[in-house]
Amino acid sequence: AIALVVAATLAGCGLGAATSAAPIPVASVEPSAPVTAAVAQTRGAIAAALAAAGVGAPLSDATRPYRPAESARLRAAPRAVYQVLLSDQPDAGYIVVYEFPDPASAVDAGNEEAGYLATGPARVQFPRETQHVLQAVGTTLVLYSWVPAASSDPTAGQVADALRRLGIGFRVPS
């Protein structure tokens, strides 16, 4: 009986278990859904705000996976990830645009995210000095996080200032 139990246990841990396991999801830089007109319009507004602020760095689609600390509503929302290329911070400058069914839902998600970013679980995902720009633009929500002391290039701060001019802003408690 003991031999039968040991054999069954070992069989459950063997090759058969590995082939039936679910695949591990791979991080993607692609939006979780196709880019809609609302997201494309917000991208255009971001590009225009950056140009008006004199930000010389281009806005492009992200080429690396990026997922910031997100509240439940943001984790479930379709999103697109863009990046402003910062000369001395190639792994920074990410701008995430989330889409919601209507402007009220975007505002609700912005309030939820602002509160979440002030919690311990979200704070451990960013350096202590991180500042967040969170703006509702129509049915979308724009999130940009940056660390003022991490760059000698003023572009990161210029991006933050430009984005704060869009839509409705949310204050992230420190």
Short mmCIF file of N, CA, C and O in Angstrom, two decimals, residues 35-163:
data_model
loop_
_atom_site.label_atom_id
_atom_site.label_comp_id
_atom_site.label_asym_id
_atom_site.label_seq_id
_atom_site.Cartn_x
_atom_site.Cartn_y
_atom_site.Cartn_z
N VAL A 35 -5.98 49.63 -30.21
CA VAL A 35 -6.08 51.05 -29.92
C VAL A 35 -7.35 51.59 -30.56
O VAL A 35 -7.58 51.41 -31.75
N THR A 36 -8.16 52.23 -29.74
CA THR A 36 -9.43 52.77 -30.22
C THR A 36 -9.26 54.24 -30.59
O THR A 36 -8.21 54.84 -30.36
N ALA A 37 -10.32 54.81 -31.12
CA ALA A 37 -10.29 56.23 -31.49
C ALA A 37 -10.03 57.11 -30.26
O ALA A 37 -9.30 58.10 -30.35
N ALA A 38 -10.61 56.74 -29.12
CA ALA A 38 -10.41 57.54 -27.90
C ALA A 38 -8.95 57.52 -27.46
O ALA A 38 -8.39 58.56 -27.10
N VAL A 39 -8.31 56.36 -27.51
CA VAL A 39 -6.90 56.25 -27.12
C VAL A 39 -6.03 56.99 -28.13
O VAL A 39 -5.09 57.71 -27.75
N ALA A 40 -6.34 56.85 -29.40
CA ALA A 40 -5.58 57.56 -30.44
C ALA A 40 -5.72 59.08 -30.28
O ALA A 40 -4.76 59.82 -30.45
N GLN A 41 -6.92 59.52 -29.92
CA GLN A 41 -7.14 60.95 -29.70
C GLN A 41 -6.34 61.44 -28.49
O GLN A 41 -5.75 62.52 -28.52
N THR A 42 -6.31 60.66 -27.44
CA THR A 42 -5.53 61.03 -26.25
C THR A 42 -4.04 61.05 -26.59
O THR A 42 -3.32 61.95 -26.15
N ARG A 43 -3.58 60.09 -27.38
CA ARG A 43 -2.17 60.09 -27.80
C ARG A 43 -1.86 61.37 -28.56
O ARG A 43 -0.81 61.99 -28.36
N GLY A 44 -2.76 61.79 -29.44
CA GLY A 44 -2.57 63.04 -30.16
C GLY A 44 -2.52 64.24 -29.24
O GLY A 44 -1.72 65.15 -29.43
N ALA A 45 -3.39 64.24 -28.22
CA ALA A 45 -3.39 65.33 -27.23
C ALA A 45 -2.08 65.36 -26.44
O ALA A 45 -1.54 66.43 -26.14
N ILE A 46 -1.56 64.18 -26.10
CA ILE A 46 -0.28 64.09 -25.39
C ILE A 46 0.83 64.65 -26.28
O ILE A 46 1.64 65.47 -25.83
N ALA A 47 0.87 64.23 -27.53
CA ALA A 47 1.91 64.71 -28.45
C ALA A 47 1.83 66.22 -28.62
O ALA A 47 2.86 66.91 -28.62
N ALA A 48 0.61 66.76 -28.74
CA ALA A 48 0.44 68.21 -28.88
C ALA A 48 0.88 68.94 -27.61
O ALA A 48 1.53 69.99 -27.70
N ALA A 49 0.56 68.40 -26.44
CA ALA A 49 0.97 69.03 -25.18
C ALA A 49 2.48 69.02 -25.04
O ALA A 49 3.08 70.00 -24.59
N LEU A 50 3.11 67.92 -25.43
CA LEU A 50 4.57 67.84 -25.36
C LEU A 50 5.21 68.85 -26.31
O LEU A 50 6.18 69.53 -25.95
N ALA A 51 4.67 68.97 -27.51
CA ALA A 51 5.21 69.93 -28.49
C ALA A 51 5.03 71.36 -27.99
O ALA A 51 5.95 72.18 -28.10
N ALA A 52 3.85 71.66 -27.43
CA ALA A 52 3.58 73.01 -26.93
C ALA A 52 4.51 73.37 -25.76
O ALA A 52 4.86 74.53 -25.59
N ALA A 53 4.92 72.36 -24.99
CA ALA A 53 5.82 72.59 -23.86
C ALA A 53 7.28 72.61 -24.29
O ALA A 53 8.16 72.81 -23.45
N GLY A 54 7.54 72.39 -25.56
CA GLY A 54 8.90 72.42 -26.06
C GLY A 54 9.72 71.18 -25.75
O GLY A 54 10.94 71.21 -25.76
N VAL A 55 9.03 70.06 -25.49
CA VAL A 55 9.73 68.80 -25.22
C VAL A 55 10.24 68.28 -26.56
O VAL A 55 9.46 67.97 -27.46
N GLY A 56 11.55 68.22 -26.70
CA GLY A 56 12.14 67.80 -27.96
C GLY A 56 12.19 66.30 -28.15
O GLY A 56 12.36 65.82 -29.25
N ALA A 57 12.04 65.54 -27.08
CA ALA A 57 12.10 64.08 -27.17
C ALA A 57 10.83 63.56 -27.84
O ALA A 57 9.73 64.04 -27.54
N PRO A 58 10.96 62.60 -28.74
CA PRO A 58 9.78 62.09 -29.44
C PRO A 58 8.92 61.18 -28.56
O PRO A 58 9.42 60.52 -27.65
N LEU A 59 7.62 61.14 -28.86
CA LEU A 59 6.68 60.21 -28.23
C LEU A 59 6.55 59.03 -29.18
O LEU A 59 6.24 59.21 -30.35
N SER A 60 6.81 57.84 -28.68
CA SER A 60 6.72 56.65 -29.52
C SER A 60 6.00 55.54 -28.78
O SER A 60 5.78 55.62 -27.57
N ASP A 61 5.66 54.49 -29.50
CA ASP A 61 5.11 53.31 -28.86
C ASP A 61 6.23 52.67 -28.05
O ASP A 61 7.39 52.66 -28.47
N ALA A 62 5.90 52.13 -26.88
CA ALA A 62 6.91 51.49 -26.04
C ALA A 62 7.45 50.25 -26.74
O ALA A 62 6.70 49.53 -27.41
N THR A 63 8.73 50.02 -26.59
CA THR A 63 9.36 48.84 -27.19
C THR A 63 9.71 47.78 -26.15
O THR A 63 10.14 46.70 -26.50
N ARG A 64 9.53 48.11 -24.86
CA ARG A 64 9.80 47.18 -23.77
C ARG A 64 8.54 47.04 -22.92
O ARG A 64 7.75 47.97 -22.81
N PRO A 65 8.38 45.89 -22.28
CA PRO A 65 7.22 45.72 -21.40
C PRO A 65 7.26 46.74 -20.25
O PRO A 65 8.32 47.02 -19.70
N TYR A 66 6.12 47.28 -19.92
CA TYR A 66 6.02 48.21 -18.78
C TYR A 66 4.62 48.08 -18.19
O TYR A 66 3.62 48.17 -18.89
N ARG A 67 4.58 47.86 -16.91
CA ARG A 67 3.31 47.78 -16.18
C ARG A 67 3.53 48.44 -14.83
O ARG A 67 4.19 47.88 -13.96
N PRO A 68 2.99 49.65 -14.60
CA PRO A 68 3.16 50.31 -13.30
C PRO A 68 2.25 49.70 -12.24
O PRO A 68 1.45 48.81 -12.53
N ALA A 69 2.38 50.19 -11.03
CA ALA A 69 1.45 49.78 -9.96
C ALA A 69 0.06 50.25 -10.36
O ALA A 69 -0.13 51.42 -10.69
N GLU A 70 -0.90 49.33 -10.37
CA GLU A 70 -2.24 49.67 -10.85
C GLU A 70 -3.31 49.19 -9.87
O GLU A 70 -3.21 48.09 -9.34
N SER A 71 -4.32 50.02 -9.71
CA SER A 71 -5.49 49.61 -8.93
C SER A 71 -6.26 48.58 -9.75
O SER A 71 -5.97 48.34 -10.93
N ALA A 72 -7.26 47.98 -9.15
CA ALA A 72 -8.04 46.93 -9.81
C ALA A 72 -8.67 47.42 -11.11
O ALA A 72 -8.66 46.71 -12.12
N ARG A 73 -9.23 48.62 -11.11
CA ARG A 73 -9.87 49.12 -12.34
C ARG A 73 -8.86 49.30 -13.46
O ARG A 73 -9.16 49.04 -14.62
N LEU A 74 -7.66 49.76 -13.14
CA LEU A 74 -6.66 49.95 -14.18
C LEU A 74 -6.13 48.62 -14.70
O LEU A 74 -5.91 48.46 -15.90
N ARG A 75 -5.97 47.65 -13.81
CA ARG A 75 -5.50 46.32 -14.25
C ARG A 75 -6.48 45.70 -15.24
O ARG A 75 -6.08 44.96 -16.13
N ALA A 76 -7.77 45.99 -15.09
CA ALA A 76 -8.79 45.39 -15.94
C ALA A 76 -9.07 46.20 -17.20
O ALA A 76 -9.75 45.72 -18.10
N ALA A 77 -8.55 47.39 -17.30
CA ALA A 77 -8.88 48.28 -18.42
C ALA A 77 -7.97 48.04 -19.62
O ALA A 77 -6.78 47.73 -19.46
N PRO A 78 -8.50 48.23 -20.84
CA PRO A 78 -7.63 48.22 -22.02
C PRO A 78 -6.64 49.37 -21.91
O PRO A 78 -6.97 50.43 -21.37
N ARG A 79 -5.42 49.17 -22.39
CA ARG A 79 -4.41 50.19 -22.24
C ARG A 79 -3.46 50.22 -23.42
O ARG A 79 -3.34 49.24 -24.15
N ALA A 80 -2.78 51.33 -23.57
CA ALA A 80 -1.72 51.48 -24.55
C ALA A 80 -0.54 52.11 -23.82
O ALA A 80 -0.73 52.94 -22.93
N VAL A 81 0.67 51.70 -24.17
CA VAL A 81 1.87 52.20 -23.50
C VAL A 81 2.73 52.95 -24.52
O VAL A 81 3.07 52.40 -25.58
N TYR A 82 3.06 54.19 -24.17
CA TYR A 82 3.91 55.03 -25.00
C TYR A 82 5.14 55.40 -24.18
O TYR A 82 5.18 55.21 -22.97
N GLN A 83 6.14 55.95 -24.86
CA GLN A 83 7.35 56.33 -24.15
C GLN A 83 7.93 57.60 -24.77
O GLN A 83 8.00 57.74 -25.98
N VAL A 84 8.33 58.51 -23.89
CA VAL A 84 9.12 59.66 -24.29
C VAL A 84 10.56 59.25 -24.04
O VAL A 84 10.92 58.89 -22.91
N LEU A 85 11.37 59.27 -25.08
CA LEU A 85 12.75 58.82 -24.94
C LEU A 85 13.58 59.86 -24.21
O LEU A 85 13.76 60.97 -24.68
N LEU A 86 14.06 59.48 -23.03
CA LEU A 86 14.89 60.35 -22.20
C LEU A 86 16.34 59.96 -22.42
O LEU A 86 16.70 58.78 -22.28
N SER A 87 17.19 60.94 -22.73
CA SER A 87 18.57 60.65 -23.12
C SER A 87 19.35 59.87 -22.07
O SER A 87 20.11 58.96 -22.41
N ASP A 88 19.17 60.16 -20.79
CA ASP A 88 19.96 59.47 -19.77
C ASP A 88 19.15 58.45 -18.96
O ASP A 88 19.63 57.93 -17.96
N GLN A 89 17.92 58.16 -19.40
CA GLN A 89 17.09 57.16 -18.72
C GLN A 89 16.32 56.35 -19.77
O GLN A 89 15.12 56.54 -19.96
N PRO A 90 16.96 55.41 -20.44
CA PRO A 90 16.27 54.64 -21.48
C PRO A 90 15.14 53.76 -20.96
O PRO A 90 14.28 53.36 -21.72
N ASP A 91 15.13 53.47 -19.65
CA ASP A 91 14.07 52.64 -19.06
C ASP A 91 13.03 53.46 -18.33
O ASP A 91 12.35 52.96 -17.44
N ALA A 92 12.88 54.72 -18.70
CA ALA A 92 11.89 55.61 -18.07
C ALA A 92 11.11 56.34 -19.16
O ALA A 92 11.28 56.05 -20.34
N GLY A 93 10.27 57.25 -18.75
CA GLY A 93 9.51 58.05 -19.70
C GLY A 93 8.24 57.39 -20.20
O GLY A 93 7.67 57.81 -21.21
N TYR A 94 7.75 56.36 -19.50
CA TYR A 94 6.55 55.64 -19.96
C TYR A 94 5.28 56.43 -19.62
O TYR A 94 5.14 56.94 -18.52
N ILE A 95 4.39 56.46 -20.58
CA ILE A 95 3.07 57.07 -20.40
C ILE A 95 2.05 56.00 -20.75
O ILE A 95 2.08 55.45 -21.86
N VAL A 96 1.18 55.68 -19.80
CA VAL A 96 0.18 54.65 -20.02
C VAL A 96 -1.19 55.32 -20.17
O VAL A 96 -1.55 56.18 -19.36
N VAL A 97 -1.92 54.93 -21.21
CA VAL A 97 -3.26 55.46 -21.46
C VAL A 97 -4.24 54.30 -21.31
O VAL A 97 -4.13 53.29 -22.01
N TYR A 98 -5.15 54.45 -20.36
CA TYR A 98 -6.19 53.45 -20.09
C TYR A 98 -7.51 53.95 -20.65
O TYR A 98 -7.79 55.15 -20.58
N GLU A 99 -8.34 53.05 -21.14
CA GLU A 99 -9.63 53.46 -21.68
C GLU A 99 -10.78 52.89 -20.86
O GLU A 99 -10.73 51.74 -20.41
N PHE A 100 -11.80 53.73 -20.69
CA PHE A 100 -12.99 53.36 -19.92
C PHE A 100 -14.24 53.63 -20.75
O PHE A 100 -14.18 54.37 -21.74
N PRO A 101 -15.39 53.08 -20.35
CA PRO A 101 -16.61 53.23 -21.15
C PRO A 101 -17.11 54.67 -21.29
O PRO A 101 -17.73 55.02 -22.29
N ASP A 102 -16.86 55.49 -20.27
CA ASP A 102 -17.36 56.86 -20.30
C ASP A 102 -16.49 57.74 -19.41
O ASP A 102 -15.69 57.23 -18.62
N PRO A 103 -16.62 59.07 -19.54
CA PRO A 103 -15.78 59.97 -18.72
C PRO A 103 -15.93 59.77 -17.22
O PRO A 103 -14.95 59.87 -16.47
N ALA A 104 -17.14 59.47 -16.76
CA ALA A 104 -17.35 59.26 -15.31
C ALA A 104 -16.56 58.05 -14.82
O ALA A 104 -15.98 58.09 -13.72
N SER A 105 -16.50 57.01 -15.62
CA SER A 105 -15.73 55.82 -15.24
C SER A 105 -14.24 56.14 -15.19
O SER A 105 -13.51 55.63 -14.33
N ALA A 106 -13.77 56.98 -16.11
CA ALA A 106 -12.36 57.38 -16.10
C ALA A 106 -12.04 58.18 -14.84
O ALA A 106 -10.99 57.98 -14.23
N VAL A 107 -12.94 59.06 -14.44
CA VAL A 107 -12.74 59.84 -13.21
C VAL A 107 -12.75 58.92 -11.99
O VAL A 107 -11.90 59.05 -11.10
N ASP A 108 -13.69 57.99 -11.95
CA ASP A 108 -13.74 57.04 -10.83
C ASP A 108 -12.43 56.24 -10.75
O ASP A 108 -11.87 56.04 -9.67
N ALA A 109 -11.95 55.79 -11.91
CA ALA A 109 -10.70 55.02 -11.94
C ALA A 109 -9.52 55.90 -11.52
O ALA A 109 -8.60 55.42 -10.84
N GLY A 110 -9.54 57.17 -11.90
CA GLY A 110 -8.48 58.09 -11.49
C GLY A 110 -8.44 58.28 -9.98
O GLY A 110 -7.37 58.29 -9.36
N ASN A 111 -9.62 58.43 -9.38
CA ASN A 111 -9.69 58.56 -7.92
C ASN A 111 -9.19 57.29 -7.24
O ASN A 111 -8.45 57.36 -6.25
N GLU A 112 -9.58 56.13 -7.77
CA GLU A 112 -9.14 54.87 -7.20
C GLU A 112 -7.63 54.71 -7.32
O GLU A 112 -6.95 54.32 -6.37
N GLU A 113 -7.08 55.03 -8.50
CA GLU A 113 -5.63 54.90 -8.70
C GLU A 113 -4.85 55.87 -7.83
O GLU A 113 -3.81 55.51 -7.27
N ALA A 114 -5.33 57.10 -7.69
CA ALA A 114 -4.64 58.08 -6.84
C ALA A 114 -4.56 57.56 -5.41
O ALA A 114 -3.52 57.65 -4.75
N GLY A 115 -5.65 57.00 -4.91
CA GLY A 115 -5.63 56.41 -3.57
C GLY A 115 -4.71 55.21 -3.49
O GLY A 115 -3.97 55.03 -2.52
N TYR A 116 -4.74 54.37 -4.51
CA TYR A 116 -3.91 53.17 -4.52
C TYR A 116 -2.42 53.52 -4.53
O TYR A 116 -1.62 52.89 -3.83
N LEU A 117 -2.03 54.53 -5.32
CA LEU A 117 -0.62 54.91 -5.40
C LEU A 117 -0.07 55.39 -4.06
O LEU A 117 1.14 55.40 -3.85
N ALA A 118 -0.95 55.78 -3.15
CA ALA A 118 -0.52 56.24 -1.82
C ALA A 118 -0.42 55.09 -0.82
O ALA A 118 0.01 55.30 0.31
N THR A 119 -0.78 53.88 -1.23
CA THR A 119 -0.73 52.74 -0.31
C THR A 119 0.64 52.08 -0.31
O THR A 119 1.43 52.24 -1.25
N GLY A 120 0.90 51.30 0.71
CA GLY A 120 2.16 50.57 0.81
C GLY A 120 2.42 49.64 -0.36
O GLY A 120 3.53 49.64 -0.92
N PRO A 121 1.44 48.81 -0.78
CA PRO A 121 1.71 47.91 -1.91
C PRO A 121 2.14 48.64 -3.18
O PRO A 121 3.00 48.16 -3.90
N ALA A 122 1.57 49.78 -3.45
CA ALA A 122 1.96 50.53 -4.65
C ALA A 122 3.29 51.24 -4.45
O ALA A 122 4.11 51.31 -5.36
N ARG A 123 3.52 51.75 -3.26
CA ARG A 123 4.76 52.50 -3.01
C ARG A 123 6.01 51.65 -3.12
O ARG A 123 7.06 52.16 -3.49
N VAL A 124 5.92 50.38 -2.80
CA VAL A 124 7.12 49.55 -2.90
C VAL A 124 7.52 49.29 -4.35
O VAL A 124 8.62 48.82 -4.61
N GLN A 125 6.65 49.60 -5.28
CA GLN A 125 6.96 49.37 -6.69
C GLN A 125 7.66 50.56 -7.35
O GLN A 125 8.03 50.48 -8.53
N PHE A 126 7.81 51.65 -6.63
CA PHE A 126 8.46 52.85 -7.16
C PHE A 126 9.51 53.33 -6.17
O PHE A 126 9.38 53.13 -4.97
N PRO A 127 10.56 54.02 -6.65
CA PRO A 127 11.48 54.66 -5.72
C PRO A 127 10.74 55.68 -4.86
O PRO A 127 9.71 56.24 -5.27
N ARG A 128 11.25 55.94 -3.68
CA ARG A 128 10.59 56.80 -2.70
C ARG A 128 10.24 58.19 -3.25
O ARG A 128 9.20 58.75 -2.94
N GLU A 129 11.08 58.78 -4.08
CA GLU A 129 10.89 60.15 -4.56
C GLU A 129 9.98 60.24 -5.79
O GLU A 129 9.84 61.31 -6.38
N THR A 130 9.38 59.15 -6.20
CA THR A 130 8.57 59.15 -7.42
C THR A 130 7.39 60.11 -7.32
O THR A 130 6.71 60.16 -6.30
N GLN A 131 7.20 60.85 -8.39
CA GLN A 131 6.03 61.72 -8.52
C GLN A 131 5.16 61.15 -9.64
O GLN A 131 5.68 60.63 -10.63
N HIS A 132 3.86 61.27 -9.47
CA HIS A 132 2.92 60.70 -10.45
C HIS A 132 2.07 61.82 -11.04
O HIS A 132 1.62 62.71 -10.33
N VAL A 133 1.85 61.71 -12.34
CA VAL A 133 0.90 62.58 -13.02
C VAL A 133 -0.23 61.67 -13.46
O VAL A 133 -0.01 60.67 -14.16
N LEU A 134 -1.43 61.98 -13.04
CA LEU A 134 -2.61 61.17 -13.32
C LEU A 134 -3.70 62.10 -13.81
O LEU A 134 -4.16 62.97 -13.05
N GLN A 135 -4.10 61.96 -15.07
CA GLN A 135 -5.04 62.89 -15.69
C GLN A 135 -6.14 62.12 -16.41
O GLN A 135 -5.85 61.19 -17.18
N ALA A 136 -7.39 62.52 -16.22
CA ALA A 136 -8.50 61.97 -16.99
C ALA A 136 -8.70 62.87 -18.21
O ALA A 136 -8.82 64.08 -18.09
N VAL A 137 -8.70 62.25 -19.38
CA VAL A 137 -8.90 62.96 -20.64
C VAL A 137 -10.04 62.27 -21.37
O VAL A 137 -9.84 61.20 -21.96
N GLY A 138 -11.24 62.82 -21.28
CA GLY A 138 -12.41 62.17 -21.88
C GLY A 138 -12.64 60.82 -21.23
O GLY A 138 -12.76 60.71 -20.01
N THR A 139 -12.67 59.78 -22.06
CA THR A 139 -12.91 58.43 -21.54
C THR A 139 -11.61 57.71 -21.21
O THR A 139 -11.63 56.51 -20.94
N THR A 140 -10.49 58.43 -21.23
CA THR A 140 -9.20 57.80 -20.95
C THR A 140 -8.58 58.36 -19.68
O THR A 140 -8.96 59.43 -19.21
N LEU A 141 -7.60 57.63 -19.17
CA LEU A 141 -6.84 58.04 -18.00
C LEU A 141 -5.37 57.91 -18.37
O LEU A 141 -4.94 56.89 -18.90
N VAL A 142 -4.61 58.96 -18.11
CA VAL A 142 -3.19 59.00 -18.45
C VAL A 142 -2.38 58.92 -17.16
O VAL A 142 -2.64 59.66 -16.21
N LEU A 143 -1.38 58.02 -17.13
CA LEU A 143 -0.51 57.87 -15.97
C LEU A 143 0.95 57.98 -16.41
O LEU A 143 1.39 57.30 -17.34
N TYR A 144 1.67 58.87 -15.72
CA TYR A 144 3.11 59.06 -15.96
C TYR A 144 3.78 59.18 -14.60
O TYR A 144 3.34 59.96 -13.76
N SER A 145 4.82 58.41 -14.38
CA SER A 145 5.55 58.44 -13.11
C SER A 145 7.01 58.76 -13.39
O SER A 145 7.59 58.23 -14.34
N TRP A 146 7.59 59.62 -12.54
CA TRP A 146 8.98 60.02 -12.75
C TRP A 146 9.65 60.35 -11.43
O TRP A 146 8.98 60.63 -10.44
N VAL A 147 10.98 60.27 -11.43
CA VAL A 147 11.77 60.56 -10.24
C VAL A 147 12.64 61.79 -10.55
O VAL A 147 13.56 61.70 -11.35
N PRO A 148 12.34 62.94 -9.94
CA PRO A 148 13.08 64.16 -10.25
C PRO A 148 14.60 64.05 -10.09
O PRO A 148 15.34 64.60 -10.90
N ALA A 149 15.07 63.34 -9.09
CA ALA A 149 16.51 63.27 -8.84
C ALA A 149 17.23 62.23 -9.71
O ALA A 149 18.45 62.14 -9.67
N ALA A 150 16.49 61.46 -10.50
CA ALA A 150 17.10 60.36 -11.25
C ALA A 150 17.70 60.79 -12.58
O ALA A 150 18.36 59.99 -13.23
N SER A 151 17.47 62.03 -12.99
CA SER A 151 17.93 62.44 -14.30
C SER A 151 18.57 63.81 -14.27
O SER A 151 18.06 64.72 -13.61
N SER A 152 19.65 63.95 -15.04
CA SER A 152 20.24 65.28 -15.19
C SER A 152 19.59 66.02 -16.35
O SER A 152 19.77 67.21 -16.52
N ASP A 153 18.79 65.31 -17.13
CA ASP A 153 18.06 65.87 -18.27
C ASP A 153 16.72 66.41 -17.76
O ASP A 153 15.96 65.68 -17.12
N PRO A 154 16.38 67.66 -18.03
CA PRO A 154 15.12 68.22 -17.55
C PRO A 154 13.88 67.72 -18.28
O PRO A 154 12.76 68.05 -17.91
N THR A 155 14.07 66.87 -19.29
CA THR A 155 12.94 66.42 -20.11
C THR A 155 11.87 65.71 -19.28
O THR A 155 10.68 65.92 -19.50
N ALA A 156 12.26 64.87 -18.33
CA ALA A 156 11.27 64.12 -17.54
C ALA A 156 10.32 65.07 -16.82
O ALA A 156 9.11 64.85 -16.79
N GLY A 157 10.84 66.15 -16.25
CA GLY A 157 10.00 67.14 -15.58
C GLY A 157 9.15 67.92 -16.56
O GLY A 157 8.00 68.26 -16.26
N GLN A 158 9.68 68.19 -17.74
CA GLN A 158 8.92 68.90 -18.76
C GLN A 158 7.75 68.06 -19.23
O GLN A 158 6.66 68.58 -19.49
N VAL A 159 7.96 66.74 -19.34
CA VAL A 159 6.87 65.84 -19.71
C VAL A 159 5.77 65.90 -18.66
O VAL A 159 4.59 66.01 -18.98
N ALA A 160 6.15 65.84 -17.39
CA ALA A 160 5.17 65.91 -16.30
C ALA A 160 4.37 67.22 -16.37
O ALA A 160 3.14 67.21 -16.26
N ASP A 161 5.07 68.33 -16.55
CA ASP A 161 4.39 69.63 -16.63
C ASP A 161 3.42 69.68 -17.80
O ASP A 161 2.31 70.19 -17.69
N ALA A 162 3.84 69.15 -18.94
CA ALA A 162 2.98 69.15 -20.13
C ALA A 162 1.73 68.30 -19.91
O ALA A 162 0.62 68.71 -20.27
N LEU A 163 1.90 67.13 -19.31
CA LEU A 163 0.75 66.24 -19.09
C LEU A 163 -0.23 66.81 -18.09
O LEU A 163 -1.44 66.55 -18.19
#
